[in-house]
Tab-separated table of C-alpha atoms in Angstrom:
chain	number	residue	atom	x	y	z
N	11	MET	CA	-12.926	-18.259	4.407
N	12	ILE	CA	-11.968	-18.270	7.921
N	13	ARG	CA	-9.182	-15.761	8.785
N	14	GLN	CA	-6.592	-18.090	10.338
N	15	TRP	CA	-4.310	-15.411	11.869
N	16	GLY	CA	-4.892	-12.685	14.170
N	17	ILE	CA	-8.405	-13.510	15.221
N	18	ALA	CA	-7.632	-13.456	18.880
N	19	VAL	CA	-5.559	-10.201	18.907
N	20	GLY	CA	-8.139	-8.045	20.678
N	21	ALA	CA	-5.715	-5.397	21.579
N	22	LEU	CA	-4.953	-4.838	17.882
N	23	LEU	CA	-7.805	-2.757	16.236
N	24	VAL	CA	-8.503	-3.321	12.609
N	25	LEU	CA	-8.204	-0.476	10.260
N	26	GLY	CA	-11.027	1.308	8.488
N	27	CYS	CA	-10.224	3.295	5.288
N	28	THR	CA	-10.644	6.841	3.901
N	29	SER	CA	-9.456	9.273	1.496
N	30	GLY	CA	-8.463	12.980	2.216
N	31	GLN	CA	-9.675	16.287	1.356
N	32	PRO	CA	-8.046	18.404	-1.312
N	33	GLN	CA	-4.470	19.309	-0.566
N	34	GLY	CA	-2.177	22.006	-1.405
N	35	LYS	CA	1.357	21.952	-2.774
N	36	SER	CA	2.544	21.088	0.715
N	37	GLY	CA	0.967	17.711	0.413
N	38	ALA	CA	-0.793	18.377	3.743
N	39	THR	CA	-4.611	17.976	4.127
N	40	GLU	CA	-6.856	20.687	5.331
N	41	GLY	CA	-9.554	19.957	7.823
N	42	ALA	CA	-10.511	16.802	9.511
N	43	LEU	CA	-9.630	13.268	8.373
N	44	ARG	CA	-12.496	11.366	6.927
N	45	LYS	CA	-13.138	7.686	7.374
N	46	ARG	CA	-14.349	4.678	5.653
N	47	SER	CA	-15.586	1.507	7.588
N	48	LEU	CA	-14.292	-1.908	6.869
N	49	GLU	CA	-17.727	-2.771	5.696
N	50	GLU	CA	-17.407	-0.341	2.741
N	51	LEU	CA	-14.386	-2.187	1.446
N	52	PRO	CA	-13.808	-5.418	-0.542
N	53	PRO	CA	-13.431	-8.492	1.674
N	54	VAL	CA	-10.107	-9.995	2.399
N	55	GLY	CA	-9.153	-13.767	2.683
N	56	ASP	CA	-7.053	-15.738	4.939
N	57	TYR	CA	-4.198	-14.057	6.894
N	58	ALA	CA	-0.824	-15.247	5.802
N	59	PRO	CA	1.885	-16.380	8.292
N	60	PRO	CA	3.562	-13.355	9.996
N	61	VAL	CA	6.168	-11.387	8.292
N	62	ASP	CA	8.817	-8.832	9.212
N	63	GLU	CA	10.262	-11.006	11.910
N	64	GLY	CA	6.791	-11.522	13.395
N	65	ARG	CA	5.757	-8.057	13.550
N	66	LEU	CA	3.114	-8.082	10.873
N	67	LEU	CA	0.050	-9.902	9.762
N	68	ALA	CA	-1.613	-9.258	6.439
N	69	ALA	CA	-4.373	-10.619	4.293
N	70	GLY	CA	-5.047	-10.212	0.617
N	71	PRO	CA	-8.203	-9.456	-1.171
N	72	ALA	CA	-10.412	-12.340	-1.148
N	73	GLY	CA	-9.818	-14.749	-4.147
N	74	TRP	CA	-6.355	-13.198	-4.747
N	75	SER	CA	-3.356	-15.432	-4.605
N	76	LEU	CA	-0.220	-15.138	-2.447
N	77	LEU	CA	2.754	-14.219	-4.270
N	78	PRO	CA	6.111	-15.939	-3.920
N	79	ARG	CA	8.526	-13.936	-1.594
N	80	GLY	CA	10.094	-11.101	-3.609
N	81	ARG	CA	13.276	-9.183	-3.510
N	82	SER	CA	11.693	-5.882	-2.964
N	83	TYR	CA	8.588	-6.727	-0.593
N	84	LEU	CA	7.715	-8.873	2.485
N	85	ILE	CA	4.597	-10.245	1.245
N	86	GLY	CA	2.275	-9.755	-1.981
N	87	PHE	CA	-0.942	-10.788	-3.479
N	88	SER	CA	-2.041	-11.020	-7.111
N	89	ARG	CA	-5.523	-11.079	-8.728
N	90	GLY	CA	-4.285	-13.659	-11.214
N	91	LYS	CA	-1.095	-15.320	-12.024
N	92	PRO	CA	2.060	-14.022	-10.411
N	93	SER	CA	3.204	-12.428	-13.597
N	94	GLU	CA	-0.138	-10.481	-14.000
N	95	LEU	CA	-1.463	-7.206	-12.762
N	96	PRO	CA	-3.129	-5.966	-10.561
N	97	ARG	CA	-1.047	-6.892	-7.436
N	98	VAL	CA	-0.628	-5.463	-3.913
N	99	VAL	CA	2.785	-5.766	-2.193
N	100	ILE	CA	3.803	-4.819	1.317
N	101	SER	CA	7.359	-3.712	2.252
N	102	ALA	CA	9.083	-2.465	5.588
N	103	GLN	CA	12.053	-0.528	6.277
N	104	GLU	CA	13.464	2.062	8.749
N	105	PRO	CA	11.605	5.311	8.551
N	106	PRO	CA	13.283	8.489	7.178
N	107	GLN	CA	15.030	10.626	9.763
N	108	GLY	CA	12.565	12.868	11.496
N	109	SER	CA	9.676	10.485	11.276
N	110	PRO	CA	7.371	9.842	14.140
N	111	GLU	CA	7.708	6.615	16.215
N	112	GLN	CA	3.972	6.023	15.690
N	113	LEU	CA	2.192	7.780	12.947
N	114	ASP	CA	-1.131	9.347	14.281
N	115	ALA	CA	-3.507	12.184	13.485
N	116	ALA	CA	-1.305	14.722	15.230
N	117	SER	CA	1.732	13.820	13.353
N	118	ALA	CA	0.259	13.017	10.069
N	119	SER	CA	0.243	16.347	8.338
N	120	ALA	CA	3.917	16.935	9.403
N	121	PHE	CA	4.894	13.469	8.124
N	122	ALA	CA	3.080	14.103	4.709
N	123	SER	CA	4.875	17.410	4.261
N	124	GLN	CA	8.186	15.514	4.981
N	125	ARG	CA	7.387	12.905	2.500
N	126	THR	CA	6.124	15.354	-0.179
N	127	ALA	CA	9.376	17.224	0.101
N	128	GLU	CA	11.373	14.014	-0.453
N	129	LEU	CA	9.155	12.739	-3.399
N	130	ARG	CA	9.471	16.285	-4.984
N	131	ALA	CA	13.258	15.957	-4.870
N	132	GLU	CA	12.982	12.579	-6.573
N	133	VAL	CA	10.691	14.080	-9.225
N	134	GLU	CA	13.249	16.892	-9.883
N	135	ALA	CA	15.889	14.370	-10.258
N	136	GLY	CA	13.944	12.428	-12.893
N	137	ARG	CA	13.684	9.289	-10.511
N	138	LYS	CA	10.035	9.320	-10.128
N	139	GLN	CA	6.780	10.523	-11.776
N	140	VAL	CA	4.524	11.459	-8.858
N	141	GLU	CA	0.894	12.287	-9.897
N	142	GLU	CA	-0.647	12.649	-6.357
N	143	TYR	CA	1.407	13.820	-3.535
N	144	PRO	CA	0.920	12.634	0.125
N	145	LEU	CA	-2.304	12.983	1.873
N	146	PRO	CA	-3.072	11.604	5.459
N	147	LEU	CA	-5.759	8.949	5.498
N	148	GLN	CA	-7.241	7.482	8.812
N	149	LEU	CA	-7.867	3.813	8.247
N	150	GLY	CA	-9.788	2.675	11.320
N	151	PRO	CA	-7.738	3.563	14.223
N	152	THR	CA	-4.455	3.696	12.085
N	153	VAL	CA	-3.241	6.745	10.169
N	154	PHE	CA	-1.576	6.263	6.742
N	155	ILE	CA	-0.480	8.837	4.155
N	156	ARG	CA	-1.338	8.106	0.491
N	157	HIS	CA	0.451	9.063	-2.703
N	158	VAL	CA	0.298	7.924	-6.408
N	159	ARG	CA	2.855	7.676	-9.087
N	160	ARG	CA	3.225	6.424	-12.638
N	161	ALA	CA	5.879	3.638	-13.314
N	162	SER	CA	6.552	0.698	-15.743
N	163	LEU	CA	6.684	-2.975	-14.925
N	164	GLY	CA	7.905	-5.471	-17.627
N	165	GLY	CA	7.270	-2.684	-20.187
N	166	THR	CA	3.725	-2.222	-19.042
N	167	PRO	CA	2.706	1.288	-18.102
N	168	CYS	CA	1.283	1.087	-14.670
N	169	VAL	CA	0.058	3.102	-11.767
N	170	VAL	CA	1.229	2.611	-8.114
N	171	GLN	CA	-0.880	3.666	-5.166
N	172	THR	CA	1.296	3.671	-2.084
N	173	LEU	CA	-0.139	3.817	1.553
N	174	GLU	CA	2.532	4.461	4.193
N	175	THR	CA	2.309	4.207	7.930
N	176	VAL	CA	4.798	4.144	10.821
N	177	GLN	CA	4.259	1.643	13.467
N	178	ASN	CA	6.614	0.729	16.410
N	179	GLY	CA	9.408	2.522	14.584
N	180	ARG	CA	8.974	0.741	11.208
N	181	LEU	CA	7.854	2.369	8.012
N	182	TYR	CA	5.433	0.099	6.149
N	183	ALA	CA	4.359	0.713	2.611
N	184	VAL	CA	1.309	-1.066	1.020
N	185	GLU	CA	1.484	-0.701	-2.753
N	186	LEU	CA	-1.307	-1.406	-5.207
N	187	ILE	CA	0.177	-1.706	-8.746
N	188	ALA	CA	-2.298	-1.761	-11.775
N	189	ALA	CA	-1.863	-1.672	-15.498
N	190	ILE	CA	-2.874	1.667	-17.052
N	191	GLU	CA	-5.751	0.707	-19.342
N	192	ALA	CA	-5.698	3.842	-21.413
N	193	ALA	CA	-4.385	5.091	-24.593
N	194	ARG	CA	-2.254	7.710	-22.761
N	195	SER	CA	-0.514	6.726	-19.386
N	196	GLU	CA	-1.427	10.188	-17.953
N	197	GLU	CA	-5.030	9.042	-17.974
N	198	TYR	CA	-4.491	6.627	-15.182
N	199	GLU	CA	-7.398	7.649	-12.899
N	200	ALA	CA	-9.945	5.031	-14.182
N	201	SER	CA	-7.588	2.263	-14.002
N	202	LEU	CA	-6.669	3.160	-10.352
N	203	LEU	CA	-10.093	3.627	-9.299
N	204	LYS	CA	-10.858	0.174	-10.586
N	205	TRP	CA	-8.660	-1.466	-7.961
N	206	ARG	CA	-8.105	1.219	-5.473
N	207	ASP	CA	-10.281	-0.083	-2.696
N	208	HIS	CA	-8.583	-3.550	-2.807
N	209	GLY	CA	-5.408	-1.647	-1.764
N	210	TYR	CA	-7.407	0.101	0.949
N	211	ALA	CA	-8.667	-3.197	2.140
N	212	VAL	CA	-5.275	-4.875	2.561
N	213	ALA	CA	-3.997	-1.767	4.289
N	214	ALA	CA	-7.182	-1.717	6.558
N	215	HIS	CA	-6.757	-5.137	7.700
N	216	LEU	CA	-3.062	-5.146	8.706
N	217	GLN	CA	-2.374	-6.220	12.285
N	218	PHE	CA	0.781	-4.892	14.191
N	219	ALA	CA	2.170	-6.792	16.995
N	220	PRO	CA	2.541	-4.695	20.220
N	221	PRO	CA	6.041	-3.268	20.699
N	222	GLY	CA	8.626	-5.815	21.642
N	223	GLN	CA	6.364	-8.761	20.786
N	224	GLN	CA	5.954	-10.981	17.663
N	225	PHE	CA	3.057	-13.124	16.315
N	226	ASP	CA	3.645	-16.783	16.663
N	227	VAL	CA	3.647	-18.545	13.314
N	228	LEU	CA	1.531	-21.325	15.087
N	229	SER	CA	-0.751	-19.051	17.021
N	230	THR	CA	-3.506	-16.427	16.498
N	231	ALA	CA	-1.908	-14.057	19.193
N	232	PRO	CA	1.537	-12.492	19.627
N	233	GLY	CA	4.005	-14.785	21.258
N	234	PRO	CA	7.382	-16.093	21.050
N	235	LYS	CA	9.040	-15.701	17.795
N	236	ALA	CA	9.084	-18.737	15.407
N	237	PRO	CA	10.908	-19.185	12.014
N	238	ALA	CA	8.418	-18.082	9.303
N	239	PRO	CA	8.076	-20.471	6.366
N	240	ASP	CA	8.571	-19.374	2.901
N	241	ALA	CA	5.499	-17.833	1.532
N	242	PRO	CA	3.646	-20.403	-0.540
N	243	GLN	CA	2.234	-19.564	-3.906
N	244	GLY	CA	-1.574	-19.910	-3.876
N	245	ALA	CA	-3.746	-21.335	-6.624
N	246	PRO	CA	-4.204	-18.414	-9.233
N	247	ALA	CA	-7.575	-16.658	-9.563
N	248	ALA	CA	-9.285	-15.628	-12.802
N	249	ALA	CA	-6.718	-13.974	-14.942
N	250	SER	CA	-6.614	-10.243	-15.025
N	251	ALA	CA	-7.330	-8.518	-18.389
N	252	ALA	CA	-3.979	-6.602	-18.152
N	253	ALA	CA	-0.901	-8.906	-17.780
N	254	THR	CA	2.858	-8.252	-17.671
N	255	LYS	CA	5.383	-10.919	-18.147
N	256	ALA	CA	7.865	-9.220	-15.718
N	257	ASP	CA	9.531	-11.245	-12.818
N	258	PRO	CA	6.723	-11.431	-10.130
N	259	SER	CA	9.303	-10.433	-7.443
N	260	SER	CA	10.428	-7.216	-9.248
N	261	ALA	CA	9.469	-3.689	-8.303
N	262	PRO	CA	8.019	-1.092	-10.666
N	263	ASP	CA	10.696	0.697	-12.761
N	264	ASP	CA	9.997	4.283	-12.046
N	265	ALA	CA	12.587	5.666	-14.383
N	266	ALA	CA	10.936	3.811	-17.259
N	267	ALA	CA	7.514	5.349	-16.562
N	268	PRO	CA	6.173	6.752	-20.028
N	269	GLY	CA	5.231	10.389	-20.423
N	270	ARG	CA	6.165	13.436	-18.588
N	271	PRO	CA	5.890	13.909	-14.755
N	272	ARG	CA	3.662	16.582	-13.243
N	273	PRO	CA	5.931	17.726	-10.414
N	274	GLU	CA	4.007	20.767	-9.553
N	275	SER	CA	0.655	18.946	-9.370
N	276	GLY	CA	-0.468	19.583	-5.782
N	277	THR	CA	-4.154	18.543	-6.095
N	278	GLN	CA	-5.434	15.137	-5.495
N	279	SER	CA	-7.075	13.442	-8.224
N	280	PRO	CA	-10.995	13.766	-7.611
N	281	GLN	CA	-11.529	10.268	-9.043
N	282	SER	CA	-8.805	8.180	-7.366
N	283	ALA	CA	-9.011	10.054	-4.058
N	284	ALA	CA	-12.847	9.841	-3.639
N	285	PRO	CA	-13.719	8.232	-0.303
């Protein structure tokens, strides 16, 4: 399919994708960031109309459906029906105090450490079950941090991989949500690895408007802001083997995640983190 949005955005470099090296309990990586090229990742489909007041263009994995606009995300994509998993959703908000204006290789370790401290506080309060603490990843020219947690969606145990970046003073999160297809929810690695690269691909192809500009909904380049239409629901692709009947616009319930968290785990899972 032809990517309808962002073709002429020469100034916005598309993203590659990587994973990090083993991390310590601080959550920061040791050594240089490693990269993966776009060619190594699954293909994406058409770009959807711009979101976040024209600041962001996103494309879902090829063959996935565009989700209806949700309460907790800007745009999302589902492999099957809107009520099924896996899905990828993208949200945006103001970054935490002390975050960089633009996440890059120089600021990535400090930002990962900051987010690790925040996530550990949520684990200790019983609000999240974090399995893999933040690691910086360079995706093409753009730097993300990656972390993984367990949660529940519509009663289905699921694993959530989050890729976060700060661009133009906005914190963007790309979340892959997949059902855990294992007898024990703690054994999430294979279920995550099955879909991990699809989340990477969405993140790798994000396009950000230059500071102070917006993508025009009728153009392929940044221009005057136009009202963005409601996100249409695409035709569903082949149904996923694991489905949940939850409201497709709902967010995972971290408090309902089964099993016990591993708050002191500071080592990235070798399977889900492999480049």
